[in-house]
Short mmCIF file of C-alpha atoms and ligand atoms in Angstrom, two decimals:
data_model
loop_
_atom_site.label_atom_id
_atom_site.label_comp_id
_atom_site.label_asym_id
_atom_site.label_seq_id
_atom_site.Cartn_x
_atom_site.Cartn_y
_atom_site.Cartn_z
CA UNK S 4 -0.13 0.39 -0.18
CA UNK S 5 1.22 3.22 -0.99
CA UNK S 6 0.73 5.99 1.57
CA UNK S 7 2.21 9.33 1.89
CA UNK S 8 3.93 10.77 4.34
CA UNK S 9 2.04 12.84 7.06
CA UNK S 10 1.33 16.51 6.43
CA UNK S 11 -1.35 19.30 7.54
CA UNK S 12 -3.93 19.82 5.32
CA UNK S 13 -6.46 23.37 5.04
CA UNK S 14 -8.76 23.68 2.08
CA UNK S 15 -8.86 27.56 0.54
CA UNK S 16 -11.73 29.02 -0.97
CA UNK S 17 -9.84 32.04 -2.37
CA UNK S 18 -6.58 33.29 -3.81
CA UNK S 19 -6.14 35.66 -0.73
CA UNK S 20 -6.37 32.83 1.79
CA UNK S 21 -4.41 30.64 -0.44
CA UNK S 22 -1.47 33.09 -0.41
CA UNK S 23 -2.13 33.76 3.17
CA UNK S 24 -1.80 29.93 4.07
CA UNK S 25 1.22 29.84 2.22
CA UNK S 26 2.86 32.64 4.05
CA UNK S 27 2.02 31.09 7.10
CA UNK S 28 3.25 27.29 6.58
CA UNK S 29 6.53 28.66 4.77
CA UNK S 30 8.22 27.04 2.04
CA UNK S 31 7.86 23.21 2.72
CA UNK S 32 4.06 23.69 1.80
CA UNK S 33 2.32 23.22 -1.38
CA UNK S 34 -0.85 23.76 -2.82
CA UNK S 35 -2.73 20.80 -4.38
CA UNK S 36 -4.89 21.05 -7.43
CA UNK S 37 -6.18 17.94 -9.06
CA UNK S 38 -3.53 15.95 -7.34
CA UNK S 39 -2.74 13.83 -9.83
CA UNK S 40 0.92 14.34 -10.30
CA UNK S 41 1.17 15.39 -6.65
CA UNK S 42 -0.03 12.57 -4.86
CA UNK S 43 1.59 9.88 -6.64
CA UNK S 44 5.10 11.74 -6.07
CA UNK S 45 3.84 11.84 -2.33
CA UNK S 46 3.28 8.15 -2.41
CA UNK S 47 6.66 7.43 -3.69
CA UNK S 48 8.18 10.07 -1.15
CA UNK S 49 9.59 12.01 -4.31
CA UNK S 50 7.89 14.82 -2.78
CA UNK S 51 7.25 15.57 1.00
CA UNK S 52 5.64 18.78 1.63
CA UNK S 53 4.83 19.34 5.46
CA UNK S 54 1.30 21.01 4.46
CA UNK S 55 -1.02 20.82 1.50
CA UNK S 56 -3.54 24.14 0.68
CA UNK S 57 -6.16 22.52 -1.20
CA UNK S 58 -7.25 24.70 -3.93
CA UNK S 59 -10.01 22.51 -5.50
CA UNK S 60 -12.72 24.92 -3.90
CA UNK S 61 -11.20 28.37 -5.12
CA UNK S 62 -13.70 29.09 -7.56
CA UNK S 63 -12.79 32.03 -8.75
CA UNK S 64 -9.52 30.30 -10.34
CA UNK S 65 -11.92 27.77 -12.64
CA UNK S 66 -12.92 29.64 -15.69
CA UNK S 67 -12.54 30.26 -19.22
CA UNK S 68 -12.92 33.54 -21.25
CA UNK S 69 -12.22 36.32 -23.60
CA UNK S 70 -10.62 39.39 -22.37
CA UNK S 71 -8.51 42.02 -23.91
CA UNK S 72 -7.93 40.20 -26.80
CA UNK S 73 -6.86 37.27 -25.25
CA UNK S 74 -8.22 33.46 -23.91
CA UNK S 75 -7.94 33.45 -20.28
CA UNK S 76 -8.00 30.31 -18.62
CA UNK S 77 -8.07 30.05 -14.92
CA UNK S 78 -5.55 27.77 -13.20
CA UNK S 79 -7.87 25.24 -11.96
CA UNK S 80 -9.27 24.64 -15.12
CA UNK S 81 -9.96 20.92 -15.51
CA UNK S 82 -8.40 19.07 -18.70
CA UNK S 83 -11.79 17.97 -19.71
CA UNK S 84 -13.18 21.57 -19.21
CA UNK S 85 -10.31 22.58 -21.90
CA UNK S 86 -11.08 19.48 -23.86
CA UNK S 87 -14.83 20.61 -24.07
CA UNK S 88 -14.84 24.34 -24.20
CA UNK S 89 -16.56 25.52 -27.58
CA UNK S 90 -14.80 29.12 -26.80
CA UNK S 91 -11.27 27.32 -27.01
CA UNK S 92 -12.03 25.54 -29.97
CA UNK S 93 -13.13 28.57 -31.85
CA UNK S 94 -9.78 29.97 -31.62
CA UNK S 95 -7.49 27.16 -30.74
CA UNK S 96 -7.93 23.77 -32.02
CA UNK S 97 -4.71 22.98 -31.05
CA UNK S 98 -6.10 22.51 -27.68
CA UNK S 99 -8.80 19.75 -28.18
CA UNK S 100 -6.11 17.94 -30.43
CA UNK S 101 -3.94 17.89 -26.86
CA UNK S 102 -6.46 17.04 -24.28
CA UNK S 103 -7.92 14.04 -26.17
CA UNK S 104 -4.57 12.28 -25.73
CA UNK S 105 -3.71 13.71 -22.51
CA UNK S 106 -3.96 10.91 -19.77
CA UNK S 107 -7.55 9.18 -19.87
CA UNK S 108 -10.95 10.62 -19.63
CA UNK S 109 -11.41 10.01 -15.97
CA UNK S 110 -7.73 11.50 -14.97
CA UNK S 111 -8.83 14.33 -17.24
CA UNK S 112 -11.52 15.22 -14.74
CA UNK S 113 -9.51 16.04 -12.21
CA UNK S 114 -5.96 17.13 -13.63
CA UNK S 115 -5.85 20.94 -13.77
CA UNK S 116 -4.10 23.16 -16.09
CA UNK S 117 -2.25 25.42 -13.57
CA UNK S 118 -1.22 21.60 -12.12
CA UNK S 119 0.31 20.57 -15.24
CA UNK S 120 2.26 23.68 -15.85
CA UNK S 121 3.64 23.78 -12.14
CA UNK S 122 4.22 20.09 -12.67
CA UNK S 123 6.86 20.76 -15.34
CA UNK S 124 7.24 17.28 -16.36
CA UNK S 125 9.12 17.11 -19.67
CA UNK S 126 6.70 15.54 -21.14
CA UNK S 127 3.68 17.45 -20.51
CA UNK S 128 1.44 18.20 -23.05
CA UNK S 129 -0.12 21.23 -22.47
CA UNK S 130 3.14 23.06 -21.98
CA UNK S 131 4.26 22.26 -25.70
CA UNK S 132 0.82 23.61 -26.47
CA UNK S 133 0.80 26.51 -24.80
CA UNK S 134 4.65 27.19 -26.06
CA UNK S 135 3.37 26.88 -29.54
CA UNK S 136 0.26 29.41 -29.29
CA UNK S 137 2.84 32.11 -27.38
CA UNK S 138 1.05 31.79 -23.90
CA UNK S 139 2.03 33.60 -20.82
CA UNK S 140 1.04 32.89 -17.31
CA UNK S 141 0.11 35.32 -14.37
CA UNK S 142 2.05 34.12 -10.97
CA UNK S 143 0.72 36.25 -7.69
CA UNK S 144 2.32 36.11 -4.75
CA UNK S 145 1.81 37.97 -1.31
CA UNK S 146 3.30 41.22 -2.95
CA UNK S 147 1.67 41.41 -6.21
CA UNK S 148 1.29 39.65 -9.55
CA UNK S 149 3.47 39.33 -12.44
CA UNK S 150 2.99 38.04 -15.80
CA UNK S 151 5.63 35.73 -17.45
CA UNK S 152 5.50 34.56 -21.04
CA UNK S 153 5.74 30.76 -21.37
CA UNK S 154 9.27 30.49 -22.89
CA UNK S 155 10.84 31.96 -19.49
CA UNK S 156 8.51 30.13 -17.51
CA UNK S 157 10.40 26.57 -17.09
CA UNK S 158 13.48 26.79 -15.81
CA UNK S 159 14.42 22.87 -16.16
CA UNK S 160 12.80 19.41 -15.65
CA UNK S 161 9.81 19.94 -13.07
CA UNK S 162 11.10 23.29 -11.89
CA UNK S 163 9.56 26.84 -12.96
CA UNK S 164 9.84 30.38 -12.01
CA UNK S 165 6.59 30.04 -9.57
CA UNK S 166 8.31 30.29 -6.35
CA UNK S 167 7.83 28.97 -2.45
CA UNK S 168 4.48 31.27 -1.45
CA UNK S 169 3.48 32.12 -5.46
CA UNK S 170 0.56 31.00 -7.00
CA UNK S 171 -0.13 30.38 -10.74
CA UNK S 172 -3.57 32.19 -10.98
CA UNK S 173 -4.16 32.23 -15.26
CA UNK S 174 -3.09 31.39 -18.70
CA UNK S 175 -3.25 33.98 -20.98
CA UNK S 176 -3.12 32.84 -24.72
CA UNK S 177 -3.15 35.89 -27.55
CA UNK S 178 -6.08 36.11 -30.04
CA UNK S 179 -4.69 36.12 -33.63
CA UNK S 180 -7.64 35.50 -36.05
CA UNK S 181 -6.44 33.58 -39.36
CA UNK S 182 -4.03 31.22 -38.40
CA UNK S 183 -4.69 27.74 -37.67
CA UNK S 184 -2.94 25.19 -35.01
CA UNK S 185 -2.87 21.08 -34.24
CA UNK S 186 -1.31 19.13 -31.85
CA UNK S 187 0.27 15.64 -32.80
CA UNK S 188 1.50 12.71 -30.43
CA UNK S 189 2.93 9.25 -30.17
CA UNK S 190 2.50 7.10 -27.40
CA UNK S 191 2.69 3.66 -26.45
CA UNK S 192 -0.83 3.35 -25.51
CA UNK S 193 -3.93 4.81 -25.22
CA UNK S 194 -3.56 7.30 -22.16
CA UNK S 195 0.25 7.12 -21.47
CA UNK S 196 2.51 10.29 -21.60
CA UNK S 197 4.13 10.82 -25.11
CA UNK S 198 7.21 9.37 -26.58
CA UNK S 199 7.16 12.51 -28.38
CA UNK S 200 4.58 15.08 -29.16
CA UNK S 201 4.58 18.70 -31.41
CA UNK S 202 2.19 21.35 -31.44
CA UNK S 203 2.25 24.07 -33.94
CA UNK S 204 0.14 27.44 -34.63
CA UNK S 205 0.56 28.78 -38.38
CA UNK S 206 -0.26 32.04 -39.85
CA UNK S 207 0.01 33.04 -43.03
CA UNK S 208 0.47 36.23 -45.58
CA UNK S 209 -1.62 36.59 -48.47
CA UNK S 210 1.21 35.49 -50.91
CA UNK S 211 1.42 31.95 -48.97
CA UNK S 212 4.35 32.57 -46.89
CA UNK S 213 4.59 31.88 -43.11
CA UNK S 214 3.92 35.32 -41.40
CA UNK S 215 4.04 34.20 -37.94
CA UNK S 216 4.80 30.27 -36.36
CA UNK S 217 4.94 28.79 -33.09
CA UNK S 218 6.48 24.76 -32.73
CA UNK S 219 5.99 23.52 -29.39
CA UNK S 220 7.64 20.25 -28.49
CA UNK S 221 7.22 17.53 -25.56
CA UNK S 222 9.48 14.45 -24.23
CA UNK S 223 12.34 15.36 -26.50
CA UNK S 224 14.39 17.71 -24.39
CA UNK S 225 13.53 20.80 -26.31
CA UNK S 226 14.24 24.27 -24.80
CA UNK S 227 11.21 25.78 -23.14
CA UNK S 228 9.24 22.98 -24.76
CA UNK S 229 9.73 25.00 -28.05
CA UNK S 230 11.41 24.51 -31.47
CA UNK S 231 12.83 28.39 -31.68
CA UNK S 232 15.17 27.54 -34.44
CA UNK S 233 12.49 26.29 -36.48
CA UNK S 234 10.19 28.88 -36.07
CA UNK S 235 13.21 31.35 -37.21
CA UNK S 236 13.75 29.45 -40.10
CA UNK S 237 10.15 29.19 -41.23
CA UNK S 238 9.05 32.82 -41.06
CA UNK S 239 8.91 34.20 -44.45
CA UNK S 240 9.24 31.01 -46.23
CA UNK S 241 6.27 30.01 -48.65
CA UNK S 242 3.85 27.67 -46.46
CA UNK S 243 4.69 24.40 -48.24
CA UNK S 244 5.73 20.99 -47.59
CA UNK S 245 9.69 21.63 -48.37
CA UNK S 246 9.54 24.23 -45.81
CA UNK S 247 8.03 22.17 -43.20
CA UNK S 248 10.55 19.35 -44.07
CA UNK S 249 13.71 21.56 -43.22
CA UNK S 250 11.73 22.91 -40.40
CA UNK S 251 11.24 19.24 -39.04
CA UNK S 252 15.07 18.75 -39.59
CA UNK S 253 16.12 21.65 -37.79
CA UNK S 254 13.63 21.24 -34.88
CA UNK S 255 15.20 17.56 -34.81
CA UNK S 256 18.45 18.42 -34.74
CA UNK S 257 17.96 20.98 -31.57
CA UNK S 258 16.23 18.43 -29.78
CA UNK S 259 17.82 16.75 -27.03
CA UNK S 260 15.71 13.52 -25.96
CA UNK S 261 16.68 11.05 -23.39
CA UNK S 262 16.62 7.27 -23.83
CA UNK S 263 13.92 5.41 -21.38
CA UNK S 264 11.30 2.84 -21.47
CA UNK S 265 9.46 4.96 -24.35
CA UNK S 266 12.14 4.79 -26.70
CA UNK S 267 15.93 5.36 -27.51
CA UNK S 268 17.25 8.74 -28.32
CA UNK S 269 17.61 7.96 -32.38
CA UNK S 270 14.09 7.51 -32.45
CA UNK S 271 12.63 10.19 -30.42
CA UNK S 272 15.17 12.44 -32.34
CA UNK S 273 13.54 11.14 -35.51
CA UNK S 274 9.85 11.61 -34.17
CA UNK S 275 10.57 15.27 -32.77
CA UNK S 276 11.24 15.99 -37.01
CA UNK S 277 8.43 13.91 -38.09
CA UNK S 278 5.83 15.06 -35.49
CA UNK S 279 6.92 18.74 -36.24
CA UNK S 280 6.12 18.40 -39.92
CA UNK S 281 2.95 16.66 -39.32
CA UNK S 282 1.64 19.37 -37.00
CA UNK S 283 2.52 22.21 -39.47
CA UNK S 284 1.04 20.40 -42.10
CA UNK S 285 -2.36 19.99 -40.05
CA UNK S 286 -1.95 23.77 -38.81
CA UNK S 287 -1.54 25.20 -42.26
CA UNK S 288 -4.53 23.25 -43.57
CA UNK S 289 -6.79 24.65 -40.96
CA UNK S 290 -5.16 27.81 -41.61
CA UNK S 291 -6.37 27.64 -44.92
CA UNK S 292 -9.79 26.31 -43.90
CA UNK S 293 -9.19 22.99 -45.66
CA UNK S 294 -9.52 20.41 -43.04
CA UNK S 295 -11.90 19.76 -40.42
CA UNK P 28 -9.19 15.92 11.25
CA UNK P 29 -12.89 15.94 11.46
CA UNK P 30 -14.67 15.28 7.92
CA UNK P 31 -18.11 14.65 6.91
CA UNK P 32 -18.69 13.10 3.87
CA UNK P 33 -21.85 12.46 1.83
CA UNK P 34 -21.61 8.92 0.36
CA UNK P 35 -24.65 7.52 -1.84
CA UNK P 36 -26.82 10.05 0.24
CA UNK P 37 -25.73 9.27 3.58
CA UNK P 38 -23.51 11.66 5.78
CA UNK P 39 -20.42 10.02 7.58
CA UNK P 40 -18.46 12.11 9.89
CA UNK P 41 -15.08 10.58 10.77
CA UNK P 42 -11.99 11.55 12.15
CA UNK P 43 -9.15 10.67 9.26
CA UNK P 44 -5.68 11.23 8.99
CA UNK P 45 -4.94 13.91 5.92
CA UNK P 46 -2.74 11.62 3.98
CA UNK P 47 -5.95 8.73 4.28
CA UNK P 48 -6.52 8.32 0.13
CA UNK P 49 -10.44 8.34 -0.28
CA UNK P 50 -10.53 4.86 -1.64
CA UNK P 51 -8.85 3.47 1.97
CA UNK P 52 -11.50 6.00 3.51
CA UNK P 53 -14.17 3.83 1.67
CA UNK P 54 -13.27 0.61 2.03
CA UNK P 55 -11.91 0.53 5.78
CA UNK P 56 -13.28 3.36 7.44
CA UNK P 57 -17.08 3.07 5.92
CA UNK P 58 -17.00 -0.64 4.96
CA UNK P 59 -17.49 0.01 1.62
CA UNK P 60 -15.88 -2.62 -0.49
CA UNK P 61 -17.57 -2.18 -3.63
CA UNK P 62 -15.00 0.07 -4.58
CA UNK P 63 -11.52 -2.03 -5.30
CA UNK P 64 -8.34 -1.16 -4.93
CA UNK P 65 -5.62 -1.91 -7.87
CA UNK P 66 -2.81 -0.35 -9.38
CA UNK P 67 -2.80 2.48 -6.63
CA UNK P 68 -1.10 4.71 -9.68
CA UNK P 69 -4.37 6.01 -10.98
CA UNK P 70 -3.75 3.54 -14.50
CA UNK P 71 -6.51 0.75 -13.57
CA UNK P 72 -9.45 2.74 -12.72
CA UNK P 73 -11.01 -0.11 -10.67
CA UNK P 74 -11.45 2.24 -7.42
CA UNK P 75 -13.21 4.96 -9.57
CA UNK P 76 -16.23 6.74 -7.86
CA UNK P 77 -18.00 9.71 -8.83
CA UNK P 78 -17.14 13.15 -6.55
CA UNK P 79 -19.93 15.38 -6.85
CA UNK P 80 -21.22 13.43 -9.54
CA UNK P 81 -17.61 13.08 -11.74
CA UNK P 82 -15.67 10.07 -11.97
CA UNK P 83 -12.83 10.03 -10.22
CA UNK P 84 -10.08 7.54 -9.09
CA UNK P 85 -10.28 7.44 -5.60
CA UNK P 86 -6.49 6.11 -4.92
CA UNK P 87 -5.16 9.41 -6.29
CA UNK P 88 -7.94 11.61 -4.27
CA UNK P 89 -7.46 12.55 -0.25
CA UNK P 90 -10.23 11.76 1.74
CA UNK P 91 -9.96 15.28 3.33
CA UNK P 92 -10.10 16.76 -0.11
CA UNK P 93 -13.87 15.01 -0.22
CA UNK P 94 -15.06 16.76 3.20
CA UNK P 95 -18.15 18.10 2.52
CA UNK P 96 -18.90 16.68 -0.79
CA UNK P 97 -20.93 13.99 -2.62
CA UNK P 98 -19.42 10.80 -3.29
CA UNK P 99 -21.14 8.01 -4.97
CA UNK P 100 -20.06 3.97 -4.97
CA UNK P 101 -21.30 0.85 -6.63
CA UNK P 102 -23.55 0.08 -3.33
CA UNK P 103 -25.34 3.34 -4.32
CA UNK P 104 -26.08 2.44 -7.66
CA UNK P 105 -29.45 0.34 -7.07
CA UNK P 106 -32.65 2.02 -7.75
CA UNK P 107 -35.70 1.75 -5.27
CA UNK P 108 -37.29 -0.35 -8.03
CA UNK P 109 -34.46 -2.59 -8.48
CA UNK P 110 -31.03 -2.89 -10.36
CA UNK P 111 -29.87 0.26 -12.21
CA UNK P 112 -30.34 -0.07 -16.12
CA UNK P 113 -26.36 -0.40 -16.15
CA UNK P 114 -26.08 -3.06 -13.47
CA UNK P 115 -29.04 -4.92 -15.53
CA UNK P 116 -27.09 -4.40 -19.15
CA UNK P 117 -23.71 -6.40 -17.21
CA UNK P 118 -25.96 -8.97 -16.24
CA UNK P 119 -27.99 -9.72 -19.48
CA UNK P 120 -24.75 -9.22 -21.75
CA UNK P 121 -22.46 -11.22 -19.27
CA UNK P 122 -20.23 -7.97 -18.99
CA UNK P 123 -18.06 -9.31 -16.49
CA UNK P 124 -15.99 -12.52 -15.29
CA UNK P 125 -14.23 -11.94 -12.53
CA UNK P 126 -15.86 -8.54 -11.29
CA UNK P 127 -12.68 -6.74 -10.36
CA UNK P 128 -13.00 -3.87 -12.66
CA UNK P 129 -16.89 -3.82 -12.64
CA UNK P 130 -18.07 -1.27 -9.95
CA UNK P 131 -15.57 1.13 -11.56
CA UNK P 132 -17.10 0.26 -14.99
CA UNK P 133 -20.53 0.44 -14.21
CA UNK P 134 -20.05 4.29 -12.43
CA UNK P 135 -18.71 5.17 -15.77
CA UNK P 136 -21.19 3.79 -17.87
CA UNK P 137 -23.81 5.53 -15.85
CA UNK P 138 -22.20 8.81 -15.54
CA UNK P 139 -21.65 8.70 -19.71
CA UNK P 140 -25.30 7.72 -20.27
CA UNK P 141 -26.43 10.70 -18.11
CA UNK P 142 -24.66 12.87 -20.29
CA UNK P 143 -25.19 11.21 -23.51
CA UNK P 144 -28.44 8.53 -23.69
CA UNK P 145 -27.45 6.85 -26.90
CA UNK P 146 -23.51 6.90 -26.99
CA UNK P 147 -21.59 5.08 -29.98
CA UNK P 148 -19.64 2.11 -29.70
CA UNK P 149 -16.26 4.52 -29.83
CA UNK P 150 -17.80 6.93 -27.32
CA UNK P 151 -18.62 3.66 -24.86
CA UNK P 152 -14.72 2.66 -25.71
CA UNK P 153 -13.77 6.25 -25.30
CA UNK P 154 -15.26 6.87 -21.86
CA UNK P 155 -13.81 3.63 -20.13
CA UNK P 156 -10.36 4.08 -21.83
CA UNK P 157 -8.91 4.97 -18.10
CA UNK P 158 -10.11 1.23 -16.71
CA UNK P 159 -8.58 -1.85 -17.31
CA UNK P 160 -10.50 -5.07 -17.90
CA UNK P 161 -8.18 -8.15 -18.03
CA UNK P 162 -10.96 -10.35 -18.51
CA UNK P 163 -13.91 -9.53 -20.83
CA UNK P 164 -11.66 -7.95 -24.05
CA UNK P 165 -13.99 -5.10 -23.35
CA UNK P 166 -16.52 -6.35 -25.83
CA UNK P 167 -19.11 -7.60 -23.57
CA UNK P 168 -19.04 -4.21 -21.34
CA UNK P 169 -19.72 -2.11 -24.23
CA UNK P 170 -22.80 -4.28 -25.29
CA UNK P 171 -23.69 -4.11 -21.57
CA UNK P 172 -23.82 -0.38 -22.06
CA UNK P 173 -25.42 -0.33 -25.17
CA UNK P 174 -28.18 -2.73 -23.78
CA UNK P 175 -28.77 -0.27 -20.90
CA UNK P 176 -29.24 2.84 -23.11
CA UNK P 177 -31.58 0.73 -25.39
CA UNK P 178 -33.36 0.07 -22.25
CA UNK P 179 -33.60 3.49 -20.79
CA UNK P 180 -34.74 4.65 -24.15
CA UNK P 181 -37.36 2.21 -24.37
CA UNK P 182 -38.61 2.76 -20.82
CA UNK P 183 -38.71 6.26 -21.28
CA UNK P 184 -40.30 6.33 -24.66
CA UNK P 185 -43.35 3.75 -22.38
CA UNK P 186 -43.80 6.90 -20.09
CA UNK P 187 -44.26 9.87 -22.48
CA UNK P 188 -46.81 7.75 -24.63
C1 FAD V 302 -2.53 8.28 -14.91
C2 FAD V 302 -1.96 9.20 -15.84
C3 FAD V 302 -1.49 9.76 -16.86
C4 FAD V 302 -1.36 10.95 -17.40
N1 FAD V 302 -0.64 11.36 -18.39
C5 FAD V 302 -0.63 12.69 -18.72
C6 FAD V 302 -0.66 12.64 -20.09
O1 FAD V 302 -0.29 11.76 -21.22
N2 FAD V 302 0.23 13.92 -20.89
C7 FAD V 302 0.17 15.16 -19.99
O2 FAD V 302 0.64 16.21 -20.30
N3 FAD V 302 0.11 14.77 -18.29
C8 FAD V 302 -0.57 13.60 -18.08
N4 FAD V 302 -0.79 13.14 -16.58
C9 FAD V 302 -0.44 14.32 -15.90
C10 FAD V 302 -1.74 14.76 -15.43
O3 FAD V 302 -2.25 15.79 -16.82
C11 FAD V 302 -1.75 15.87 -14.12
O4 FAD V 302 -3.12 16.33 -13.75
C12 FAD V 302 -1.17 17.30 -14.42
O5 FAD V 302 0.03 16.90 -14.40
C13 FAD V 302 -1.46 18.08 -13.04
O6 FAD V 302 -2.39 18.65 -12.64
P1 FAD V 302 -3.18 18.46 -10.99
O7 FAD V 302 -4.06 19.30 -11.38
O8 FAD V 302 -2.95 16.85 -10.90
O9 FAD V 302 -1.77 18.92 -10.65
P2 FAD V 302 -1.56 18.42 -8.98
O10 FAD V 302 -0.83 17.24 -8.59
O11 FAD V 302 -2.06 19.06 -7.95
O12 FAD V 302 0.19 19.61 -8.57
C14 FAD V 302 1.56 19.46 -9.42
C15 FAD V 302 2.41 20.35 -8.96
O13 FAD V 302 1.81 21.60 -9.14
C16 FAD V 302 1.72 22.51 -8.47
N5 FAD V 302 0.51 23.38 -8.33
C17 FAD V 302 -0.93 22.80 -9.04
N6 FAD V 302 -1.66 23.82 -9.21
C18 FAD V 302 -0.75 25.38 -8.62
C19 FAD V 302 -1.05 26.18 -9.11
N7 FAD V 302 -2.36 26.58 -9.53
N8 FAD V 302 -0.05 27.55 -8.88
C20 FAD V 302 1.10 26.98 -8.37
N9 FAD V 302 1.09 25.66 -8.01
C21 FAD V 302 0.55 24.48 -8.36
C22 FAD V 302 1.54 21.44 -6.92
O14 FAD V 302 1.92 22.24 -5.67
C23 FAD V 302 2.43 20.35 -7.45
O15 FAD V 302 3.85 20.52 -7.19
C24 FAD V 302 -1.12 12.21 -16.28
C25 FAD V 302 -1.59 12.22 -15.07
C26 FAD V 302 -1.73 10.41 -14.58
C27 FAD V 302 -2.20 10.66 -13.20
S1 FES V 303 -6.22 1.52 -7.98
FE1 FES V 303 -6.85 3.80 -8.53
S2 FES V 303 -6.42 3.66 -10.75
FE2 FES V 303 -5.76 1.59 -10.23
S1 FES V 304 -14.17 -8.59 -15.22
FE1 FES V 304 -12.25 -9.39 -14.39
S2 FES V 304 -10.78 -7.32 -14.97
FE2 FES V 304 -12.85 -6.91 -15.55
#
């Protein structure tokens, strides 16, 4: 039987109360959202917080809305809610693609957007999807709030810029009409973490050249979950198979996967390239309105 | 700490350690052993219960997180007039062999039918994709859920006609 080590527990009902409790309990306290990463880690003693602050009843963190030209997603939004949101689907199809292949429907009922990003597992799908669409996150602490672009959010595996005493409250995605986005993942079996995955968001000019593009990669050791060099290469190039193939080659070259039970390095690097091409192809087709 | 959890409509107050998992609270503290406990890693789904009406894996929820909330287990499925149509479907279509996965499968099926009374085979397979059955090959589970959907639709038609 796997049982976590003992800890103190309190249920918070507001952001202010959560921040107060975090300050009061000190740096070994943690918030618990869905608990679907934290509880397994605590069972294995990979995490050993002395106190948990339960944010599942902080209703003010649970929403999806459009404001200030951005899609704004509360940290406590469940995977299932992101998957089913018509508002999200209207602006960015990448999220339905990604959510369909994150864990399984029951885990998705519980796991949250904020928990996924803060867990910062190198294979976290939402990190790659949000990287592709140029998202930023709002982090709140006792001294106020700051907004951090996702490209500066992850410090390393399982490490983010969220400090002890701080709370991630919102994810913001700029809405830029006229583009297309998509996510593709290779997994060993349904519900498993990615062997590798890629997401792309792409906008083209009237001449058919790429005017703006974001490429996110999960599970292949891409810095900040992003294929930055491939993005730079693509801007200004025609949105064609040839350009996408070259972008895939660049993405593979700059990825840095590690061998594990999900596959060897060469295979994962191959997937980084191939999935980049497939994500770009699907995003471009959607931008042209040619694909369901 | 003291928690009060409503399980299948009945309120239970107990003193528990915060680290107690919901699955063990149900099985050991309340004696509701219909909720099974398998992998302990949120993969197999045999521990599935509903929390405020939504299926969750109770090996990955703390009992204290259910304080003040509604939990539903297989013991609460039966209705005043007999077995839930989903339970009847599992009987009629041989939806189980060893029965280890069955409580979780039936609860998920119930929640699916409440949202989508006429699910396709694909939709049923998707809904139960977080739960493992080592016996049936899933075929008869899908048939059982379809049986329940069809019988519920028929029963409804009878009431309105
Ligand atoms: C069986 C299984 C399969 C899975 N498969 C996948 C998959 O294929 N792809 C994938 O991407 N993920 C997968 N996951 C992970 C899933 O998405 C988790 O739900 C997610 O990683 C964590 O979200 P959570 O809300 O459960 O976070 P929790 O476990 O509650 O928290 C995780 C960490 O984030 C911190 N935290 C949570 N919320 C906040 C906040 N608002 N502010 C600051 N810190 C916070 C916690 O303190 C903790 O350190 C899987 C999980 C399981 C159990
Ligand atoms: S025991 Fe909970 S998912 Fe297996
Ligand atoms: S009936 Fe035996 S595991 Fe499903």
